[in-house]
Amino acid sequence: MKTMKKVAAFFAVLMVMLVPLSGAVAAEDVQEQKNSMNSVIWQAKLWYYLYIGSESKLQELHEKSVSAGVDDAVIQKAMELYENASAEYETAMSYGNPLQSKTMAWLPFIVHMRQAVITLRDAVSLLENALTEAQSA
């Protein structure tokens, strides 16, 4: 599972570096439009998988943090971040599921799913740091 998360993270970095979304596509170049759309679809799926992976990691860290006696305020802050990420996730999913739909609003989906992933990663990081501190104390 960790290897799959690392592979997904690697592809996310590659996509962000190699596939700029800001280029204008010439209307007469149909192949370029197809390639661009495929890139957007891949990015949407990547952000979706990153969210799912981070969500399962958060759940695991939450259980460990509670068992290790991490401060309740830290756990509560992480859960608030998770709630915010979940709200962004739900907004993203309101544009469609990237695994089931070819006719969805891809760019708004990516914007909200990306924000969900970033917020969820903040929650994961918070719990990881608190757990490390609790275990070293």
mmCIF file of N, CA and C in Angstrom:
data_model
loop_
_atom_site.group_PDB
_atom_site.id
_atom_site.type_symbol
_atom_site.label_atom_id
_atom_site.label_comp_id
_atom_site.label_asym_id
_atom_site.label_seq_id
_atom_site.Cartn_x
_atom_site.Cartn_y
_atom_site.Cartn_z
ATOM 1 N N MET A 1 0.824 -1.184 0.000
ATOM 2 C CA MET A 1 0.000 0.000 0.000
ATOM 3 C C MET A 1 0.875 1.257 0.000
ATOM 4 N N LYS A 2 1.986 1.214 0.792
ATOM 5 C CA LYS A 2 2.880 2.364 0.836
ATOM 6 C C LYS A 2 3.527 2.592 -0.521
ATOM 7 N N THR A 3 3.878 1.503 -1.213
ATOM 8 C CA THR A 3 4.484 1.628 -2.526
ATOM 9 C C THR A 3 3.513 2.285 -3.498
ATOM 10 N N MET A 4 2.253 1.893 -3.435
ATOM 11 C CA MET A 4 1.247 2.463 -4.314
ATOM 12 C C MET A 4 1.086 3.962 -4.049
ATOM 13 N N LYS A 5 1.154 4.369 -2.764
ATOM 14 C CA LYS A 5 1.046 5.776 -2.432
ATOM 15 C C LYS A 5 2.253 6.544 -2.960
ATOM 16 N N LYS A 6 3.434 5.920 -2.859
ATOM 17 C CA LYS A 6 4.633 6.575 -3.368
ATOM 18 C C LYS A 6 4.566 6.726 -4.880
ATOM 19 N N VAL A 7 4.068 5.704 -5.560
ATOM 20 C CA VAL A 7 3.932 5.766 -7.020
ATOM 21 C C VAL A 7 2.935 6.853 -7.397
ATOM 22 N N ALA A 8 1.819 6.921 -6.669
ATOM 23 C CA ALA A 8 0.813 7.946 -6.952
ATOM 24 C C ALA A 8 1.390 9.341 -6.722
ATOM 25 N N ALA A 9 2.151 9.509 -5.645
ATOM 26 C CA ALA A 9 2.770 10.805 -5.367
ATOM 27 C C ALA A 9 3.780 11.164 -6.457
ATOM 28 N N PHE A 10 4.559 10.177 -6.901
ATOM 29 C CA PHE A 10 5.535 10.405 -7.970
ATOM 30 C C PHE A 10 4.838 10.879 -9.237
ATOM 31 N N PHE A 11 3.740 10.200 -9.615
ATOM 32 C CA PHE A 11 3.013 10.602 -10.812
ATOM 33 C C PHE A 11 2.363 11.974 -10.642
ATOM 34 N N ALA A 12 1.931 12.285 -9.422
ATOM 35 C CA ALA A 12 1.348 13.604 -9.188
ATOM 36 C C ALA A 12 2.382 14.694 -9.432
ATOM 37 N N VAL A 13 3.592 14.470 -8.930
ATOM 38 C CA VAL A 13 4.657 15.449 -9.137
ATOM 39 C C VAL A 13 4.977 15.571 -10.621
ATOM 40 N N LEU A 14 5.057 14.447 -11.311
ATOM 41 C CA LEU A 14 5.322 14.484 -12.750
ATOM 42 C C LEU A 14 4.239 15.250 -13.499
ATOM 43 N N MET A 15 2.988 14.994 -13.136
ATOM 44 C CA MET A 15 1.892 15.653 -13.835
ATOM 45 C C MET A 15 1.936 17.160 -13.612
ATOM 46 N N VAL A 16 2.208 17.564 -12.379
ATOM 47 C CA VAL A 16 2.253 18.991 -12.084
ATOM 48 C C VAL A 16 3.402 19.652 -12.838
ATOM 49 N N MET A 17 4.532 18.943 -12.938
ATOM 50 C CA MET A 17 5.691 19.521 -13.611
ATOM 51 C C MET A 17 5.573 19.477 -15.127
ATOM 52 N N LEU A 18 4.987 18.429 -15.661
ATOM 53 C CA LEU A 18 5.041 18.215 -17.103
ATOM 54 C C LEU A 18 3.795 18.620 -17.864
ATOM 55 N N VAL A 19 2.693 18.862 -17.181
ATOM 56 C CA VAL A 19 1.453 19.130 -17.888
ATOM 57 C C VAL A 19 0.867 20.462 -17.436
ATOM 58 N N PRO A 20 1.297 21.552 -18.051
ATOM 59 C CA PRO A 20 0.733 22.841 -17.675
ATOM 60 C C PRO A 20 -0.702 22.967 -18.179
ATOM 61 N N LEU A 21 -1.545 23.522 -17.316
ATOM 62 C CA LEU A 21 -2.945 23.701 -17.697
ATOM 63 C C LEU A 21 -3.200 25.068 -18.325
ATOM 64 N N SER A 22 -2.206 25.941 -18.314
ATOM 65 C CA SER A 22 -2.460 27.321 -18.706
ATOM 66 C C SER A 22 -2.279 27.600 -20.190
ATOM 67 N N GLY A 23 -1.898 26.634 -20.988
ATOM 68 C CA GLY A 23 -1.682 26.877 -22.416
ATOM 69 C C GLY A 23 -2.979 26.961 -23.191
ATOM 70 N N ALA A 24 -3.046 27.826 -24.134
ATOM 71 C CA ALA A 24 -4.221 27.928 -24.998
ATOM 72 C C ALA A 24 -4.114 26.875 -26.095
ATOM 73 N N VAL A 25 -5.212 26.198 -26.341
ATOM 74 C CA VAL A 25 -5.231 25.143 -27.353
ATOM 75 C C VAL A 25 -5.808 25.718 -28.642
ATOM 76 N N ALA A 26 -5.095 25.543 -29.722
ATOM 77 C CA ALA A 26 -5.583 26.026 -31.014
ATOM 78 C C ALA A 26 -6.793 25.204 -31.436
ATOM 79 N N ALA A 27 -7.830 25.880 -31.869
ATOM 80 C CA ALA A 27 -9.077 25.212 -32.227
ATOM 81 C C ALA A 27 -8.899 24.257 -33.393
ATOM 82 N N GLU A 28 -7.977 24.557 -34.302
ATOM 83 C CA GLU A 28 -7.810 23.715 -35.482
ATOM 84 C C GLU A 28 -6.987 22.462 -35.217
ATOM 85 N N ASP A 29 -6.345 22.368 -34.085
ATOM 86 C CA ASP A 29 -5.508 21.213 -33.794
ATOM 87 C C ASP A 29 -6.270 20.228 -32.897
ATOM 88 N N VAL A 30 -7.043 19.357 -33.501
ATOM 89 C CA VAL A 30 -7.900 18.424 -32.779
ATOM 90 C C VAL A 30 -7.082 17.451 -31.943
ATOM 91 N N GLN A 31 -5.979 16.966 -32.479
ATOM 92 C CA GLN A 31 -5.153 16.020 -31.732
ATOM 93 C C GLN A 31 -4.602 16.656 -30.461
ATOM 94 N N GLU A 32 -4.185 17.891 -30.576
ATOM 95 C CA GLU A 32 -3.666 18.591 -29.404
ATOM 96 C C GLU A 32 -4.772 18.776 -28.365
ATOM 97 N N GLN A 33 -5.990 19.037 -28.812
ATOM 98 C CA GLN A 33 -7.118 19.162 -27.894
ATOM 99 C C GLN A 33 -7.367 17.838 -27.169
ATOM 100 N N LYS A 34 -7.304 16.723 -27.903
ATOM 101 C CA LYS A 34 -7.498 15.410 -27.294
ATOM 102 C C LYS A 34 -6.426 15.142 -26.247
ATOM 103 N N ASN A 35 -5.173 15.439 -26.597
ATOM 104 C CA ASN A 35 -4.072 15.224 -25.667
ATOM 105 C C ASN A 35 -4.237 16.069 -24.410
ATOM 106 N N SER A 36 -4.659 17.311 -24.607
ATOM 107 C CA SER A 36 -4.871 18.201 -23.480
ATOM 108 C C SER A 36 -5.986 17.683 -22.582
ATOM 109 N N MET A 37 -7.072 17.235 -23.185
ATOM 110 C CA MET A 37 -8.189 16.705 -22.402
ATOM 111 C C MET A 37 -7.777 15.446 -21.656
ATOM 112 N N ASN A 38 -7.003 14.582 -22.304
ATOM 113 C CA ASN A 38 -6.521 13.379 -21.633
ATOM 114 C C ASN A 38 -5.648 13.736 -20.430
ATOM 115 N N SER A 39 -4.855 14.785 -20.562
ATOM 116 C CA SER A 39 -4.015 15.236 -19.453
ATOM 117 C C SER A 39 -4.869 15.713 -18.283
ATOM 118 N N VAL A 40 -5.905 16.449 -18.574
ATOM 119 C CA VAL A 40 -6.804 16.934 -17.531
ATOM 120 C C VAL A 40 -7.490 15.751 -16.844
ATOM 121 N N ILE A 41 -7.925 14.796 -17.620
ATOM 122 C CA ILE A 41 -8.579 13.605 -17.054
ATOM 123 C C ILE A 41 -7.615 12.858 -16.147
ATOM 124 N N TRP A 42 -6.385 12.687 -16.601
ATOM 125 C CA TRP A 42 -5.387 11.996 -15.772
ATOM 126 C C TRP A 42 -5.116 12.752 -14.487
ATOM 127 N N GLN A 43 -5.034 14.073 -14.576
ATOM 128 C CA GLN A 43 -4.812 14.866 -13.368
ATOM 129 C C GLN A 43 -5.974 14.717 -12.397
ATOM 130 N N ALA A 44 -7.181 14.741 -12.906
ATOM 131 C CA ALA A 44 -8.355 14.585 -12.042
ATOM 132 C C ALA A 44 -8.309 13.241 -11.316
ATOM 133 N N LYS A 45 -7.976 12.189 -12.037
ATOM 134 C CA LYS A 45 -7.907 10.860 -11.424
ATOM 135 C C LYS A 45 -6.779 10.792 -10.401
ATOM 136 N N LEU A 46 -5.668 11.433 -10.711
ATOM 137 C CA LEU A 46 -4.532 11.437 -9.797
ATOM 138 C C LEU A 46 -4.876 12.117 -8.478
ATOM 139 N N TRP A 47 -5.487 13.291 -8.558
ATOM 140 C CA TRP A 47 -5.879 13.995 -7.342
ATOM 141 C C TRP A 47 -6.896 13.162 -6.546
ATOM 142 N N TYR A 48 -7.789 12.498 -7.259
ATOM 143 C CA TYR A 48 -8.780 11.637 -6.594
ATOM 144 C C TYR A 48 -8.079 10.525 -5.808
ATOM 145 N N TYR A 49 -7.145 9.848 -6.448
ATOM 146 C CA TYR A 49 -6.435 8.754 -5.777
ATOM 147 C C TYR A 49 -5.563 9.262 -4.624
ATOM 148 N N LEU A 50 -4.971 10.423 -4.774
ATOM 149 C CA LEU A 50 -4.192 10.999 -3.685
ATOM 150 C C LEU A 50 -5.069 11.281 -2.472
ATOM 151 N N TYR A 51 -6.283 11.756 -2.718
ATOM 152 C CA TYR A 51 -7.206 12.009 -1.610
ATOM 153 C C TYR A 51 -7.561 10.704 -0.907
ATOM 154 N N ILE A 52 -7.919 9.696 -1.666
ATOM 155 C CA ILE A 52 -8.317 8.416 -1.083
ATOM 156 C C ILE A 52 -7.174 7.836 -0.249
ATOM 157 N N GLY A 53 -5.948 7.876 -0.762
ATOM 158 C CA GLY A 53 -4.793 7.376 -0.029
ATOM 159 C C GLY A 53 -4.529 8.165 1.242
ATOM 160 N N SER A 54 -4.635 9.481 1.159
ATOM 161 C CA SER A 54 -4.403 10.324 2.334
ATOM 162 C C SER A 54 -5.492 10.129 3.378
ATOM 163 N N GLU A 55 -6.702 9.889 2.930
ATOM 164 C CA GLU A 55 -7.812 9.683 3.858
ATOM 165 C C GLU A 55 -7.595 8.413 4.686
ATOM 166 N N SER A 56 -7.166 7.348 4.050
ATOM 167 C CA SER A 56 -6.924 6.111 4.798
ATOM 168 C C SER A 56 -5.743 6.277 5.744
ATOM 169 N N LYS A 57 -4.746 7.039 5.326
ATOM 170 C CA LYS A 57 -3.599 7.289 6.205
ATOM 171 C C LYS A 57 -4.030 8.105 7.422
ATOM 172 N N LEU A 58 -4.898 9.083 7.218
ATOM 173 C CA LEU A 58 -5.389 9.895 8.329
ATOM 174 C C LEU A 58 -6.135 9.033 9.336
ATOM 175 N N GLN A 59 -6.976 8.148 8.855
ATOM 176 C CA GLN A 59 -7.737 7.281 9.764
ATOM 177 C C GLN A 59 -6.795 6.433 10.618
ATOM 178 N N GLU A 60 -5.762 5.901 9.977
ATOM 179 C CA GLU A 60 -4.776 5.085 10.684
ATOM 180 C C GLU A 60 -4.034 5.918 11.739
ATOM 181 N N LEU A 61 -3.612 7.120 11.358
ATOM 182 C CA LEU A 61 -2.904 7.995 12.287
ATOM 183 C C LEU A 61 -3.797 8.458 13.429
ATOM 184 N N HIS A 62 -5.062 8.661 13.133
ATOM 185 C CA HIS A 62 -6.006 9.073 14.175
ATOM 186 C C HIS A 62 -6.093 8.003 15.251
ATOM 187 N N GLU A 63 -6.249 6.759 14.844
ATOM 188 C CA GLU A 63 -6.318 5.655 15.806
ATOM 189 C C GLU A 63 -5.040 5.560 16.636
ATOM 190 N N LYS A 64 -3.881 5.664 15.977
ATOM 191 C CA LYS A 64 -2.603 5.603 16.693
ATOM 192 C C LYS A 64 -2.447 6.774 17.645
ATOM 193 N N SER A 65 -2.885 7.961 17.225
ATOM 194 C CA SER A 65 -2.756 9.154 18.056
ATOM 195 C C SER A 65 -3.606 9.049 19.316
ATOM 196 N N VAL A 66 -4.800 8.538 19.169
ATOM 197 C CA VAL A 66 -5.677 8.361 20.330
ATOM 198 C C VAL A 66 -5.053 7.354 21.293
ATOM 199 N N SER A 67 -4.543 6.252 20.759
ATOM 200 C CA SER A 67 -3.906 5.216 21.586
ATOM 201 C C SER A 67 -2.649 5.730 22.277
ATOM 202 N N ALA A 68 -1.903 6.606 21.599
ATOM 203 C CA ALA A 68 -0.646 7.113 22.149
ATOM 204 C C ALA A 68 -0.857 8.272 23.120
ATOM 205 N N GLY A 69 -2.073 8.737 23.250
ATOM 206 C CA GLY A 69 -2.359 9.823 24.181
ATOM 207 C C GLY A 69 -1.975 11.199 23.676
ATOM 208 N N VAL A 70 -2.062 11.391 22.383
ATOM 209 C CA VAL A 70 -1.789 12.711 21.802
ATOM 210 C C VAL A 70 -2.832 13.693 22.338
ATOM 211 N N ASP A 71 -2.391 14.921 22.553
ATOM 212 C CA ASP A 71 -3.252 15.976 23.087
ATOM 213 C C ASP A 71 -4.565 16.070 22.294
ATOM 214 N N ASP A 72 -5.667 16.156 23.028
ATOM 215 C CA ASP A 72 -6.990 16.214 22.388
ATOM 216 C C ASP A 72 -7.146 17.425 21.470
ATOM 217 N N ALA A 73 -6.507 18.539 21.818
ATOM 218 C CA ALA A 73 -6.609 19.747 20.980
ATOM 219 C C ALA A 73 -5.983 19.506 19.611
ATOM 220 N N VAL A 74 -4.880 18.766 19.584
ATOM 221 C CA VAL A 74 -4.217 18.465 18.309
ATOM 222 C C VAL A 74 -5.096 17.535 17.473
ATOM 223 N N ILE A 75 -5.646 16.531 18.125
ATOM 224 C CA ILE A 75 -6.526 15.596 17.417
ATOM 225 C C ILE A 75 -7.751 16.327 16.893
ATOM 226 N N GLN A 76 -8.303 17.215 17.709
ATOM 227 C CA GLN A 76 -9.484 17.976 17.281
ATOM 228 C C GLN A 76 -9.155 18.874 16.088
ATOM 229 N N LYS A 77 -7.979 19.507 16.100
ATOM 230 C CA LYS A 77 -7.571 20.363 14.973
ATOM 231 C C LYS A 77 -7.423 19.528 13.698
ATOM 232 N N ALA A 78 -6.830 18.344 13.828
ATOM 233 C CA ALA A 78 -6.681 17.454 12.672
ATOM 234 C C ALA A 78 -8.052 17.042 12.128
ATOM 235 N N MET A 79 -8.994 16.779 13.025
ATOM 236 C CA MET A 79 -10.332 16.386 12.577
ATOM 237 C C MET A 79 -11.077 17.559 11.929
ATOM 238 N N GLU A 80 -10.809 18.787 12.395
ATOM 239 C CA GLU A 80 -11.389 19.968 11.736
ATOM 240 C C GLU A 80 -10.845 20.101 10.318
ATOM 241 N N LEU A 81 -9.544 19.894 10.178
ATOM 242 C CA LEU A 81 -8.950 19.929 8.840
ATOM 243 C C LEU A 81 -9.552 18.843 7.963
ATOM 244 N N TYR A 82 -9.769 17.666 8.540
ATOM 245 C CA TYR A 82 -10.387 16.565 7.792
ATOM 246 C C TYR A 82 -11.809 16.932 7.354
ATOM 247 N N GLU A 83 -12.555 17.577 8.222
ATOM 248 C CA GLU A 83 -13.912 18.007 7.859
ATOM 249 C C GLU A 83 -13.870 19.004 6.703
ATOM 250 N N ASN A 84 -12.912 19.935 6.747
ATOM 251 C CA ASN A 84 -12.762 20.902 5.651
ATOM 252 C C ASN A 84 -12.386 20.192 4.355
ATOM 253 N N ALA A 85 -11.471 19.226 4.455
ATOM 254 C CA ALA A 85 -11.076 18.460 3.276
ATOM 255 C C ALA A 85 -12.263 17.669 2.729
ATOM 256 N N SER A 86 -13.053 17.102 3.627
ATOM 257 C CA SER A 86 -14.229 16.329 3.206
ATOM 258 C C SER A 86 -15.242 17.216 2.483
ATOM 259 N N ALA A 87 -15.393 18.446 2.963
ATOM 260 C CA ALA A 87 -16.314 19.379 2.302
ATOM 261 C C ALA A 87 -15.825 19.695 0.884
ATOM 262 N N GLU A 88 -14.525 19.911 0.731
ATOM 263 C CA GLU A 88 -13.960 20.155 -0.606
ATOM 264 C C GLU A 88 -14.126 18.920 -1.487
ATOM 265 N N TYR A 89 -13.917 17.750 -0.895
ATOM 266 C CA TYR A 89 -14.086 16.491 -1.629
ATOM 267 C C TYR A 89 -15.528 16.372 -2.136
ATOM 268 N N GLU A 90 -16.481 16.645 -1.280
ATOM 269 C CA GLU A 90 -17.894 16.564 -1.683
ATOM 270 C C GLU A 90 -18.208 17.566 -2.789
ATOM 271 N N THR A 91 -17.643 18.761 -2.692
ATOM 272 C CA THR A 91 -17.842 19.757 -3.749
ATOM 273 C C THR A 91 -17.262 19.246 -5.060
ATOM 274 N N ALA A 92 -16.051 18.698 -4.986
ATOM 275 C CA ALA A 92 -15.427 18.152 -6.193
ATOM 276 C C ALA A 92 -16.286 17.043 -6.792
ATOM 277 N N MET A 93 -16.761 16.152 -5.960
ATOM 278 C CA MET A 93 -17.550 15.028 -6.447
ATOM 279 C C MET A 93 -18.906 15.471 -7.006
ATOM 280 N N SER A 94 -19.352 16.669 -6.645
ATOM 281 C CA SER A 94 -20.611 17.172 -7.204
ATOM 282 C C SER A 94 -20.466 17.456 -8.704
ATOM 283 N N TYR A 95 -19.224 17.567 -9.180
ATOM 284 C CA TYR A 95 -18.967 17.763 -10.611
ATOM 285 C C TYR A 95 -18.867 16.440 -11.359
ATOM 286 N N GLY A 96 -18.899 15.342 -10.631
ATOM 287 C CA GLY A 96 -18.839 14.024 -11.240
ATOM 288 C C GLY A 96 -17.717 13.192 -10.662
ATOM 289 N N ASN A 97 -17.796 11.898 -10.892
ATOM 290 C CA ASN A 97 -16.772 10.962 -10.443
ATOM 291 C C ASN A 97 -15.802 10.729 -11.602
ATOM 292 N N PRO A 98 -14.521 10.996 -11.396
ATOM 293 C CA PRO A 98 -13.571 10.869 -12.508
ATOM 294 C C PRO A 98 -13.389 9.431 -12.993
ATOM 295 N N LEU A 99 -13.819 8.472 -12.216
ATOM 296 C CA LEU A 99 -13.682 7.077 -12.615
ATOM 297 C C LEU A 99 -14.886 6.588 -13.412
ATOM 298 N N GLN A 100 -15.958 7.371 -13.434
ATOM 299 C CA GLN A 100 -17.179 6.917 -14.075
ATOM 300 C C GLN A 100 -17.678 7.821 -15.190
ATOM 301 N N SER A 101 -17.203 9.045 -15.247
ATOM 302 C CA SER A 101 -17.803 9.996 -16.182
ATOM 303 C C SER A 101 -16.769 10.597 -17.123
ATOM 304 N N LYS A 102 -17.110 10.648 -18.368
ATOM 305 C CA LYS A 102 -16.263 11.323 -19.359
ATOM 306 C C LYS A 102 -16.824 12.714 -19.682
ATOM 307 N N THR A 103 -18.010 13.012 -19.173
ATOM 308 C CA THR A 103 -18.658 14.286 -19.476
ATOM 309 C C THR A 103 -18.873 15.085 -18.197
ATOM 310 N N MET A 104 -17.820 15.279 -17.452
ATOM 311 C CA MET A 104 -17.947 16.039 -16.217
ATOM 312 C C MET A 104 -17.182 17.354 -16.335
ATOM 313 N N ALA A 105 -17.360 18.222 -15.355
ATOM 314 C CA ALA A 105 -16.634 19.491 -15.319
ATOM 315 C C ALA A 105 -15.267 19.222 -14.685
ATOM 316 N N TRP A 106 -14.299 18.913 -15.530
ATOM 317 C CA TRP A 106 -12.998 18.444 -15.054
ATOM 318 C C TRP A 106 -12.218 19.495 -14.283
ATOM 319 N N LEU A 107 -12.122 20.690 -14.797
ATOM 320 C CA LEU A 107 -11.295 21.699 -14.145
ATOM 321 C C LEU A 107 -11.831 22.111 -12.774
ATOM 322 N N PRO A 108 -13.132 22.375 -12.621
ATOM 323 C CA PRO A 108 -13.617 22.659 -11.252
ATOM 324 C C PRO A 108 -13.399 21.465 -10.317
ATOM 325 N N PHE A 109 -13.543 20.267 -10.853
ATOM 326 C CA PHE A 109 -13.285 19.076 -10.052
ATOM 327 C C PHE A 109 -11.845 19.092 -9.540
ATOM 328 N N ILE A 110 -10.888 19.358 -10.434
ATOM 329 C CA ILE A 110 -9.475 19.361 -10.054
ATOM 330 C C ILE A 110 -9.199 20.424 -9.003
ATOM 331 N N VAL A 111 -9.760 21.603 -9.175
ATOM 332 C CA VAL A 111 -9.516 22.690 -8.226
ATOM 333 C C VAL A 111 -9.950 22.281 -6.823
ATOM 334 N N HIS A 112 -11.151 21.740 -6.702
ATOM 335 C CA HIS A 112 -11.660 21.371 -5.379
ATOM 336 C C HIS A 112 -10.970 20.122 -4.824
ATOM 337 N N MET A 113 -10.687 19.160 -5.683
ATOM 338 C CA MET A 113 -10.032 17.944 -5.205
ATOM 339 C C MET A 113 -8.604 18.257 -4.764
ATOM 340 N N ARG A 114 -7.940 19.131 -5.475
ATOM 341 C CA ARG A 114 -6.579 19.531 -5.088
ATOM 342 C C ARG A 114 -6.603 20.188 -3.713
ATOM 343 N N GLN A 115 -7.564 21.076 -3.484
ATOM 344 C CA GLN A 115 -7.680 21.736 -2.175
ATOM 345 C C GLN A 115 -7.987 20.710 -1.090
ATOM 346 N N ALA A 116 -8.804 19.732 -1.403
ATOM 347 C CA ALA A 116 -9.109 18.673 -0.436
ATOM 348 C C ALA A 116 -7.844 17.901 -0.073
ATOM 349 N N VAL A 117 -7.036 17.570 -1.073
ATOM 350 C CA VAL A 117 -5.796 16.817 -0.826
ATOM 351 C C VAL A 117 -4.832 17.637 0.023
ATOM 352 N N ILE A 118 -4.672 18.902 -0.290
ATOM 353 C CA ILE A 118 -3.745 19.753 0.459
ATOM 354 C C ILE A 118 -4.193 19.881 1.915
ATOM 355 N N THR A 119 -5.469 20.099 2.131
ATOM 356 C CA THR A 119 -5.991 20.224 3.491
ATOM 357 C C THR A 119 -5.852 18.914 4.252
ATOM 358 N N LEU A 120 -6.124 17.813 3.580
ATOM 359 C CA LEU A 120 -5.995 16.507 4.209
ATOM 360 C C LEU A 120 -4.535 16.209 4.550
ATOM 361 N N ARG A 121 -3.623 16.596 3.679
ATOM 362 C CA ARG A 121 -2.197 16.402 3.965
ATOM 363 C C ARG A 121 -1.768 17.221 5.185
ATOM 364 N N ASP A 122 -2.346 18.400 5.354
ATOM 365 C CA ASP A 122 -2.053 19.200 6.547
ATOM 366 C C ASP A 122 -2.488 18.449 7.811
ATOM 367 N N ALA A 123 -3.653 17.824 7.751
ATOM 368 C CA ALA A 123 -4.144 17.050 8.896
ATOM 369 C C ALA A 123 -3.242 15.852 9.172
ATOM 370 N N VAL A 124 -2.837 15.162 8.119
ATOM 371 C CA VAL A 124 -1.936 14.014 8.262
ATOM 372 C C VAL A 124 -0.618 14.459 8.878
ATOM 373 N N SER A 125 -0.078 15.539 8.383
ATOM 374 C CA SER A 125 1.199 16.061 8.888
ATOM 375 C C SER A 125 1.092 16.437 10.359
ATOM 376 N N LEU A 126 0.000 17.069 10.731
ATOM 377 C CA LEU A 126 -0.230 17.461 12.115
ATOM 378 C C LEU A 126 -0.225 16.239 13.035
ATOM 379 N N LEU A 127 -0.942 15.200 12.640
ATOM 380 C CA LEU A 127 -0.983 13.978 13.451
ATOM 381 C C LEU A 127 0.352 13.253 13.463
ATOM 382 N N GLU A 128 1.042 13.222 12.336
ATOM 383 C CA GLU A 128 2.354 12.559 12.286
ATOM 384 C C GLU A 128 3.323 13.234 13.251
ATOM 385 N N ASN A 129 3.353 14.565 13.229
ATOM 386 C CA ASN A 129 4.254 15.297 14.112
ATOM 387 C C ASN A 129 3.886 15.094 15.576
ATOM 388 N N ALA A 130 2.606 15.151 15.882
ATOM 389 C CA ALA A 130 2.156 14.975 17.267
ATOM 390 C C ALA A 130 2.445 13.554 17.746
ATOM 391 N N LEU A 131 2.261 12.589 16.882
ATOM 392 C CA LEU A 131 2.519 11.192 17.244
ATOM 393 C C LEU A 131 4.015 10.971 17.488
ATOM 394 N N THR A 132 4.841 11.562 16.649
ATOM 395 C CA THR A 132 6.287 11.467 16.834
ATOM 396 C C THR A 132 6.710 12.063 18.178
ATOM 397 N N GLU A 133 6.155 13.221 18.498
ATOM 398 C CA GLU A 133 6.455 13.870 19.785
ATOM 399 C C GLU A 133 5.974 13.021 20.952
ATOM 400 N N ALA A 134 4.785 12.462 20.840
ATOM 401 C CA ALA A 134 4.236 11.651 21.927
ATOM 402 C C ALA A 134 5.053 10.382 22.143
ATOM 403 N N GLN A 135 5.529 9.798 21.074
ATOM 404 C CA GLN A 135 6.305 8.567 21.189
ATOM 405 C C GLN A 135 7.712 8.829 21.713
ATOM 406 N N SER A 136 8.253 10.017 21.441
ATOM 407 C CA SER A 136 9.609 10.317 21.914
ATOM 408 C C SER A 136 9.614 10.820 23.357
ATOM 409 N N ALA A 137 8.454 11.190 23.873
ATOM 410 C CA ALA A 137 8.370 11.716 25.249
ATOM 411 C C ALA A 137 8.363 10.618 26.284
#
